[in-house]
PDB file of C-alpha atoms in Angstrom:
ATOM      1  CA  UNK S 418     300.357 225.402  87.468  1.00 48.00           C
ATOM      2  CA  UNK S 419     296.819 227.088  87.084  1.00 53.00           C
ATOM      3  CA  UNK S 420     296.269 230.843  87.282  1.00 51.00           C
ATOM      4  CA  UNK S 421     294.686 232.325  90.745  1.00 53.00           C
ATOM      5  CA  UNK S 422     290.910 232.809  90.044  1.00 53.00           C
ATOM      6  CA  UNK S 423     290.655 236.341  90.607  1.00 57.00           C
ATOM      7  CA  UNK S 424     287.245 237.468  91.598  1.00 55.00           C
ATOM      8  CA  UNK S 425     285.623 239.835  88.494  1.00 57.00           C
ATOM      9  CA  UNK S 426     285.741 243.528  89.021  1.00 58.00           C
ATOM     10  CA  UNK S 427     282.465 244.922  90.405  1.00 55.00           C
ATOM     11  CA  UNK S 428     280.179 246.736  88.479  1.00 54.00           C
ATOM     12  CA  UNK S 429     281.323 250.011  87.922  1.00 53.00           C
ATOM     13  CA  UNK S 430     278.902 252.484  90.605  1.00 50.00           C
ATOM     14  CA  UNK S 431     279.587 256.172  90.850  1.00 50.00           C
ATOM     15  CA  UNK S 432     276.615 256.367  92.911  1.00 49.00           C
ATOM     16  CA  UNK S 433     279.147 256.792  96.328  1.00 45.00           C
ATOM     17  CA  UNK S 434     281.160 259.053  94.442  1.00 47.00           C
ATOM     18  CA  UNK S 435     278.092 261.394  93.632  1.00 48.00           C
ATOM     19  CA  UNK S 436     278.113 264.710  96.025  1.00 45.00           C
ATOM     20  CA  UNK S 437     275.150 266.597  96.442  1.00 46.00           C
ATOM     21  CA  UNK S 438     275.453 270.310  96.893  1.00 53.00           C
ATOM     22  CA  UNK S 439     273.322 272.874  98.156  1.00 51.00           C
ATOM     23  CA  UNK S 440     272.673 275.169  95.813  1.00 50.00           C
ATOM     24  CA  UNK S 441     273.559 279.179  96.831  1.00 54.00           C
ATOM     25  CA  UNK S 442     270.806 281.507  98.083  1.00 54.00           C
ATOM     26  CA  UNK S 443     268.951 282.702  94.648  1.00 50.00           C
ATOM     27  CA  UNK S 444     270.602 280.295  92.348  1.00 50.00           C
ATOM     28  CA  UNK S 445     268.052 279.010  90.466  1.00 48.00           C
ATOM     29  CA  UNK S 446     267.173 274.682  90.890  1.00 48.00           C
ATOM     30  CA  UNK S 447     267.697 272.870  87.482  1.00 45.00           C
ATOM     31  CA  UNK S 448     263.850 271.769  86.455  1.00 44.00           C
ATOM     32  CA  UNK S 449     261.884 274.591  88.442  1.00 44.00           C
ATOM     33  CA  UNK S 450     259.987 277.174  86.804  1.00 42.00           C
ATOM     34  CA  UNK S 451     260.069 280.721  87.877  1.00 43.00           C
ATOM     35  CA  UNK S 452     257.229 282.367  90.253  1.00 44.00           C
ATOM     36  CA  UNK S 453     253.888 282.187  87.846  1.00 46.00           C
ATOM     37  CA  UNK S 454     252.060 285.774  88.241  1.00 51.00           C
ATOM     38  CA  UNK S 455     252.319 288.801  90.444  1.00 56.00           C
ATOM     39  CA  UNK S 456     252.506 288.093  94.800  1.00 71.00           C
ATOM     40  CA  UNK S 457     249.040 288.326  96.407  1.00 81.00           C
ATOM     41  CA  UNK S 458     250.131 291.959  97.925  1.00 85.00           C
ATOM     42  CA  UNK S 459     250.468 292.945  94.355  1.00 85.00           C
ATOM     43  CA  UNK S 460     246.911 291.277  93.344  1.00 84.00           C
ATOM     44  CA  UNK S 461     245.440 292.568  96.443  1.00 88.00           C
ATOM     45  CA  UNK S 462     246.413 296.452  95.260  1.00 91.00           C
ATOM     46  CA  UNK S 463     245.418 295.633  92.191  1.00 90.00           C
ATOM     47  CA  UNK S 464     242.259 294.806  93.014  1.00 91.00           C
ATOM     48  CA  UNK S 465     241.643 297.399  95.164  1.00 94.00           C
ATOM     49  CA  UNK S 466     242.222 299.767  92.130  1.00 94.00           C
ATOM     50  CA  UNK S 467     239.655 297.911  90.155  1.00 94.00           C
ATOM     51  CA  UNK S 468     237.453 298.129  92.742  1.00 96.00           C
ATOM     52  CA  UNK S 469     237.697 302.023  93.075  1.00 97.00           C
ATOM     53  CA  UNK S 470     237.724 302.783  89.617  1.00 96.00           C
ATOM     54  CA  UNK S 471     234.745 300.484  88.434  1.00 96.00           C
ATOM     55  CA  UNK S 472     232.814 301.978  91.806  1.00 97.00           C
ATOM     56  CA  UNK S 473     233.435 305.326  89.913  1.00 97.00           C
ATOM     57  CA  UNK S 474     232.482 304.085  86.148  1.00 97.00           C
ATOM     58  CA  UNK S 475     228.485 303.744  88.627  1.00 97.00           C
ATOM     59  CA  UNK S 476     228.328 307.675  88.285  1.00 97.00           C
ATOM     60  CA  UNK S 477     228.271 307.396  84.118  1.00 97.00           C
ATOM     61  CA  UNK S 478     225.753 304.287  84.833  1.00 97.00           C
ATOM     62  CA  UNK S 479     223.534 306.614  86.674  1.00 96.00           C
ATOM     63  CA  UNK S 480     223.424 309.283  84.080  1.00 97.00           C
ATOM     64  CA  UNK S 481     222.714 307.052  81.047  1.00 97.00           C
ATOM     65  CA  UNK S 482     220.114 304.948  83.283  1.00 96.00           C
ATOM     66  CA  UNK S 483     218.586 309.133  84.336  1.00 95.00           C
ATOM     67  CA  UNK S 484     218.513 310.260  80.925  1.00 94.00           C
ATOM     68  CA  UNK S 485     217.460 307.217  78.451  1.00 94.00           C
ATOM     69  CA  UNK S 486     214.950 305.825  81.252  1.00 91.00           C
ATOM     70  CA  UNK S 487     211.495 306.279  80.178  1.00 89.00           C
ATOM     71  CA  UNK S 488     209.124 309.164  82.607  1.00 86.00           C
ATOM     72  CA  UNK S 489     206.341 307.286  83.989  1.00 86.00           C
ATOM     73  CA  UNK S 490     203.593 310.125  83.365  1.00 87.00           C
ATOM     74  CA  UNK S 491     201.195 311.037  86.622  1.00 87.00           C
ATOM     75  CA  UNK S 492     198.643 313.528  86.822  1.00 87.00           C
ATOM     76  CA  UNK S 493     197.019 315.226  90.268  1.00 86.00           C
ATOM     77  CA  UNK S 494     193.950 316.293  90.910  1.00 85.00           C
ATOM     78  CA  UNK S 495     192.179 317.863  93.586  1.00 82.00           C
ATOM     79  CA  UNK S 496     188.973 317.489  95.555  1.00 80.00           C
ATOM     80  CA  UNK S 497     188.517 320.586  97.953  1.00 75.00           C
ATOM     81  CA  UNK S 498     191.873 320.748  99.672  1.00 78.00           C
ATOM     82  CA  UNK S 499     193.023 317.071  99.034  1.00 82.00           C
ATOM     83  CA  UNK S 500     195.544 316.074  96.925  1.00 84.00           C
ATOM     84  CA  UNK S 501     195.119 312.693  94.417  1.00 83.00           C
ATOM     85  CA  UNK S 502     198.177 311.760  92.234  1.00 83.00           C
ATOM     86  CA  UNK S 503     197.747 309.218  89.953  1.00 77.00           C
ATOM     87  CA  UNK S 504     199.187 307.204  87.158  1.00 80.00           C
ATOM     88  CA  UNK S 505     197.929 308.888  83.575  1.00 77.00           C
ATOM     89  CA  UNK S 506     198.016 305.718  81.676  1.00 75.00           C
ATOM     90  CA  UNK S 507     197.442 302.841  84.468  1.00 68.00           C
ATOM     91  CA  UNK S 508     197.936 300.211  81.305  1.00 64.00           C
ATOM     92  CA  UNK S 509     201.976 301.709  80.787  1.00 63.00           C
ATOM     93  CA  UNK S 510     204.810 300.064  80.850  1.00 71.00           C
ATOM     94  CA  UNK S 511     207.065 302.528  81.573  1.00 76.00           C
ATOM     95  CA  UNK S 512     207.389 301.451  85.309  1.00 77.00           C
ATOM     96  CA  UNK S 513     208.476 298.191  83.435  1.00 86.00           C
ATOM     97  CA  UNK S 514     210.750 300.046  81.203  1.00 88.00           C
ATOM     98  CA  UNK S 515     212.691 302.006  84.338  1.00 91.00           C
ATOM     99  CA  UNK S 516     213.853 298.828  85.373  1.00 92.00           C
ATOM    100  CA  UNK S 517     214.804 297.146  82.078  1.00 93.00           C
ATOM    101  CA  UNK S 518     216.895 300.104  80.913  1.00 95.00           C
ATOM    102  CA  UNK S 519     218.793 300.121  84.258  1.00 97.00           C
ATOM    103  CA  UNK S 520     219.606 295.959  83.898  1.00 96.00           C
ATOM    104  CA  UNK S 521     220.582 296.541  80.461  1.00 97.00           C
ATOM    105  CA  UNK S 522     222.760 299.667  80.990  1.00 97.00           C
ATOM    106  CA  UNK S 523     224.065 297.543  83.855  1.00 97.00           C
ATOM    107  CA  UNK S 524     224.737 294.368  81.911  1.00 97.00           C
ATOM    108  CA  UNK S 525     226.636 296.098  79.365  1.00 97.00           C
ATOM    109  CA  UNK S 526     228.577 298.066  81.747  1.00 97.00           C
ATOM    110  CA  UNK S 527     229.857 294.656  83.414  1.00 97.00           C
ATOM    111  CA  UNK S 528     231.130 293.510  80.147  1.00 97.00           C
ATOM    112  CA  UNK S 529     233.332 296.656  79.530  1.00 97.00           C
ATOM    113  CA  UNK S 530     234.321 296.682  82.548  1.00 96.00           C
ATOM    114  CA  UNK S 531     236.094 292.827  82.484  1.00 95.00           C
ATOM    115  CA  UNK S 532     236.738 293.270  79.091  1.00 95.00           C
ATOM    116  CA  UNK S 533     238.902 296.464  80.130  1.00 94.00           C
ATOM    117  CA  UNK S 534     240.278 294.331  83.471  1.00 93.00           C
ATOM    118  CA  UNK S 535     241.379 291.169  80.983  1.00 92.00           C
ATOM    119  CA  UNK S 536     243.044 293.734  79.248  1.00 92.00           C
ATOM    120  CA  UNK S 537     245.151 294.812  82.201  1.00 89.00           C
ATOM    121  CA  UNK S 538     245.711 292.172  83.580  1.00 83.00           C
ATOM    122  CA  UNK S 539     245.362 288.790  81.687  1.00 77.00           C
ATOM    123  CA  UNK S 540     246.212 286.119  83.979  1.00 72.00           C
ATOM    124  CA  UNK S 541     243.171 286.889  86.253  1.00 67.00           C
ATOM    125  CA  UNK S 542     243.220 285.973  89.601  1.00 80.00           C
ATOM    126  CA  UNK S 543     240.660 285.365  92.649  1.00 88.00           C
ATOM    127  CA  UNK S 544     241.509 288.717  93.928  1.00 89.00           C
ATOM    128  CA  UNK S 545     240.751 290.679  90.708  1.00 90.00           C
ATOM    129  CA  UNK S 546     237.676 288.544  90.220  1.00 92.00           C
ATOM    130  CA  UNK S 547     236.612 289.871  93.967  1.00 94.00           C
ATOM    131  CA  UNK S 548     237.515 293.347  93.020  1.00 94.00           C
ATOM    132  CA  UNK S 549     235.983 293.229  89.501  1.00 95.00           C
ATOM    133  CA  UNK S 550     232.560 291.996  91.503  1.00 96.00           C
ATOM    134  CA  UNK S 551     232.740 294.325  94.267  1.00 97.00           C
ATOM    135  CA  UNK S 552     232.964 296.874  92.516  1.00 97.00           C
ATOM    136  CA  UNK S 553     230.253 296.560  90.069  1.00 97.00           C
ATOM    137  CA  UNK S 554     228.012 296.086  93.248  1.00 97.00           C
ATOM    138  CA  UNK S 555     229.084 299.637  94.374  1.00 98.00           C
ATOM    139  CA  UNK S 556     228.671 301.014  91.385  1.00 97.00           C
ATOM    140  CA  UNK S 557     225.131 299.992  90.908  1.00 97.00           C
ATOM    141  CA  UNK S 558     224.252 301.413  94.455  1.00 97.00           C
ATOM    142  CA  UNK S 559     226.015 304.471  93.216  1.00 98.00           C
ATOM    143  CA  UNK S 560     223.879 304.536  89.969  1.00 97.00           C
ATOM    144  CA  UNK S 561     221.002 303.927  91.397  1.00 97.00           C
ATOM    145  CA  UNK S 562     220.976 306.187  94.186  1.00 97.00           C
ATOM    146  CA  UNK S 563     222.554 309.381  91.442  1.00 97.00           C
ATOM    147  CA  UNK S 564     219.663 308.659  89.118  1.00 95.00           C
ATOM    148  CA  UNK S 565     216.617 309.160  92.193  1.00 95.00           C
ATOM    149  CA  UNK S 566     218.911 311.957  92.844  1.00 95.00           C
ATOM    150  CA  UNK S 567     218.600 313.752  89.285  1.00 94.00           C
ATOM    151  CA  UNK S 568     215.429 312.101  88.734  1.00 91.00           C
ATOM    152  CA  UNK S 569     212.032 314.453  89.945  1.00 90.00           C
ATOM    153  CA  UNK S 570     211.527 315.112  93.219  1.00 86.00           C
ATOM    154  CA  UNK S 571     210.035 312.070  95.521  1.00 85.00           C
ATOM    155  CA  UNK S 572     207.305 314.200  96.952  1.00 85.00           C
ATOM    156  CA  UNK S 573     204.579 314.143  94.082  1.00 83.00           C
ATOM    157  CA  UNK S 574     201.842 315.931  96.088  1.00 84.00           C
ATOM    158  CA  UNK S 575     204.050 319.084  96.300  1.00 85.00           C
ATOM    159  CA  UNK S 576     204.764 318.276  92.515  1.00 85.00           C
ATOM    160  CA  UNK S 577     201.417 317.980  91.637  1.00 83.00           C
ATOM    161  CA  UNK S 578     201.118 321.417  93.249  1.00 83.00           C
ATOM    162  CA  UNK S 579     203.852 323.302  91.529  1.00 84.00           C
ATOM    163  CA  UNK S 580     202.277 322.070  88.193  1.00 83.00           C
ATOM    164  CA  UNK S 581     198.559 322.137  88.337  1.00 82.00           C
ATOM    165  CA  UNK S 582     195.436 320.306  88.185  1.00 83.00           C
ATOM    166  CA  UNK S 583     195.133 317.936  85.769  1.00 79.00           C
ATOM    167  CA  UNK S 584     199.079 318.939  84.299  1.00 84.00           C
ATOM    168  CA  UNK S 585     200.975 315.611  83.190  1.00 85.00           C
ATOM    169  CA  UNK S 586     204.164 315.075  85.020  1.00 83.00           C
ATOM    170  CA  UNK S 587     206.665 312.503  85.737  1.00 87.00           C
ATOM    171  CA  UNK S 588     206.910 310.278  88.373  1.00 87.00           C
ATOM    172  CA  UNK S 589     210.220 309.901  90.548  1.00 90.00           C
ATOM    173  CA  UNK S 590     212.996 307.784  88.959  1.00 91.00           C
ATOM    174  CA  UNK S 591     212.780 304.463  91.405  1.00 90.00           C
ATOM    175  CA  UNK S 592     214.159 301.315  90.975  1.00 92.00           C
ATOM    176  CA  UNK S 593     211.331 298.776  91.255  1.00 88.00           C
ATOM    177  CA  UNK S 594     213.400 295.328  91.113  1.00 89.00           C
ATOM    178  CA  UNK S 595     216.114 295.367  93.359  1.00 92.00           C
ATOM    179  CA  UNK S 596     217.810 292.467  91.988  1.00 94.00           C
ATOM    180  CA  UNK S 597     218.896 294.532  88.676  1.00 95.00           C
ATOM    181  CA  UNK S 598     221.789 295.909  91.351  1.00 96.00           C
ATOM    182  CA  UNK S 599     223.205 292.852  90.728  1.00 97.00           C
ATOM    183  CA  UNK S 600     223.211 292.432  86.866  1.00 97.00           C
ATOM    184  CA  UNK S 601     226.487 294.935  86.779  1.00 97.00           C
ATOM    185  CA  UNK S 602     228.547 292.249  88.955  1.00 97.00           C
ATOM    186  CA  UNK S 603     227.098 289.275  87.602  1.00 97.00           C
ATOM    187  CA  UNK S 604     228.143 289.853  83.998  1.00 97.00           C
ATOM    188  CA  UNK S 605     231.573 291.213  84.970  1.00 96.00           C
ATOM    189  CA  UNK S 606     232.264 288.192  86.695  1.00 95.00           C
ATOM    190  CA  UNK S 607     230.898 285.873  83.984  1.00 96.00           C
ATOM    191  CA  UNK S 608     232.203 287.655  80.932  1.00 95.00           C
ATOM    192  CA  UNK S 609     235.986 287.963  82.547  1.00 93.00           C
ATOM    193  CA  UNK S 610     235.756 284.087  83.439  1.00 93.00           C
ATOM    194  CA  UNK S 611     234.835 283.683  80.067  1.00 92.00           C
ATOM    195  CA  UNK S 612     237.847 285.698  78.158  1.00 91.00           C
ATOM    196  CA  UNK S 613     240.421 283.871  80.724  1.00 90.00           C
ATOM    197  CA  UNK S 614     239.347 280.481  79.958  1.00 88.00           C
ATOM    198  CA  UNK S 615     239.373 281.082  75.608  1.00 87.00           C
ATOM    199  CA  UNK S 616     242.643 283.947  75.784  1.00 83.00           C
ATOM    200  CA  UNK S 617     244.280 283.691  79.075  1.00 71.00           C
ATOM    201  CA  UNK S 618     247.591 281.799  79.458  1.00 71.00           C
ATOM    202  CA  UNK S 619     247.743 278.430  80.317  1.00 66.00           C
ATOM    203  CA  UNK S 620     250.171 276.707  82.689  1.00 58.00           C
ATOM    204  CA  UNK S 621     253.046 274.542  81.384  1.00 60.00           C
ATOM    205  CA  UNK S 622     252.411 270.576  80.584  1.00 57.00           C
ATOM    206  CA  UNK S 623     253.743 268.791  83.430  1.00 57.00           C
ATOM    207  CA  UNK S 624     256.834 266.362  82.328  1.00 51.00           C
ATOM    208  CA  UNK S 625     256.489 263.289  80.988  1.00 55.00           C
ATOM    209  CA  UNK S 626     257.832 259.893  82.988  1.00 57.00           C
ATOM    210  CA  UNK S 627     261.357 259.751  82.400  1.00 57.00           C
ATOM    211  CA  UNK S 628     262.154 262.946  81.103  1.00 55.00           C
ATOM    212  CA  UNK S 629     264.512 265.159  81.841  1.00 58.00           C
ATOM    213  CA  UNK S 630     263.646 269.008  82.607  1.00 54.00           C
ATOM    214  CA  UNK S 631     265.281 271.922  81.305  1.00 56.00           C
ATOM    215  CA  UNK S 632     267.110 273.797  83.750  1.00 58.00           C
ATOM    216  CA  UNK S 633     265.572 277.403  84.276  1.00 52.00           C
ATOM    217  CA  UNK S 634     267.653 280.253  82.639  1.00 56.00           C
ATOM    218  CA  UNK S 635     267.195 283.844  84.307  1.00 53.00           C
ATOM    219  CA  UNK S 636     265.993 286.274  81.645  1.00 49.00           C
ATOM    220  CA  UNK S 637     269.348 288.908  81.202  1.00 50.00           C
TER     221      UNK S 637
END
């Protein structure tokens, strides 16, 4: 008598026996990585804070720009009862020199000012980028408009007056190239891109083919 062929076992397939389970609400998912950065209502606040206080930082800006600018010397004179103001050394460059001192003031002020923000608040973000450029714009406006303020008065006839014929006085502070409002913003943005790109943090390596990720462990 021969032996019943039996049939070989199958291959052994816990693949029915697997269960998958929902996790529970706020139990952290093997392989994920926890929430990357502050929520965008945090970013947003914090970049309306930058915003105000680098608006403010335009008032020192405005100072510096009133009190290291070069005077732009003008001298009246008078024929009968009329008035002539003119410059005192039409060859100057001290109109030239109003301007550069406010775009280099400016310049330097929008480095600080990321520098300080990086500093805060390393891993950047479009929000504090927006922030960080807004409010160097402000602040330029504000600088500007504080140093005509402090600067001589804008009516040089009635200047001219109050100091004579032929007296040397200076001219009112003005800001010849409008553009400089922009060099404040321009660097701030720049420079912070800059220090994010060489210090800030960068994201984790995505995993390889085949590999198994780490579950994530809640910090105690």
């Amino acid at each position: 008598m021969t032996a019943p062929l039996n049939p070989p076992p199958p291959p052994h397939d816990d693949s029915a026996h697997q269960v998958w389970q929902t996790p529970p609400a706020g139990a952290p998912v093997a392989g994920a990585y926890p929430e990357d950065g502050p929520g965008m209502k945090t970013e947003a606040r914090e970049a309306a804070v930058i915003t105000l206080v680098v608006t403010a930082a335009g008032a020192l800006l405005g100072l510096l720009w009133w009190w290291l600018t070069p005077h732009v010397p003008l001298v009246g004179e008078v024929s009968g009862r009329t008035w002539t103001v003119y410059l005192k050394d039409s060859e100057g460059e001290q109109a030239i020199g109003v301007d550069g001192t406010f775009t280099l003031l400016a310049l330097a002020f929008g480095a600080v000012s990321a520098l300080a923000v990086f500093l805060w608040r390393r891993r950047g973000g479009v929000p504090l980028v927006v922030g960080l450029a807004l409010g160097g714009l402000l602040g330029s406006v504000l600088a500007w408009r504080l140093g005509v303020w402090l600067g001589p008065t804008s009516d040089v006839i009635a200047h001219a007056r109050a100091v004579g014929k032929g007296v040397t006085f200076p001219a009112p502070l003005r800001l010849g190239a409008k553009a400089a409002l922009l060099s404040w913003p321009f660097a701030a943005v720049l420079v912070h891109l800059g220090l994010t790109a060489l210090f800030g943090p960068r994201d984790p390596e995505p995993h390889q083919p085949g590999e198994r990720p780490e579950p994530f462990t809640p910090a105690r």
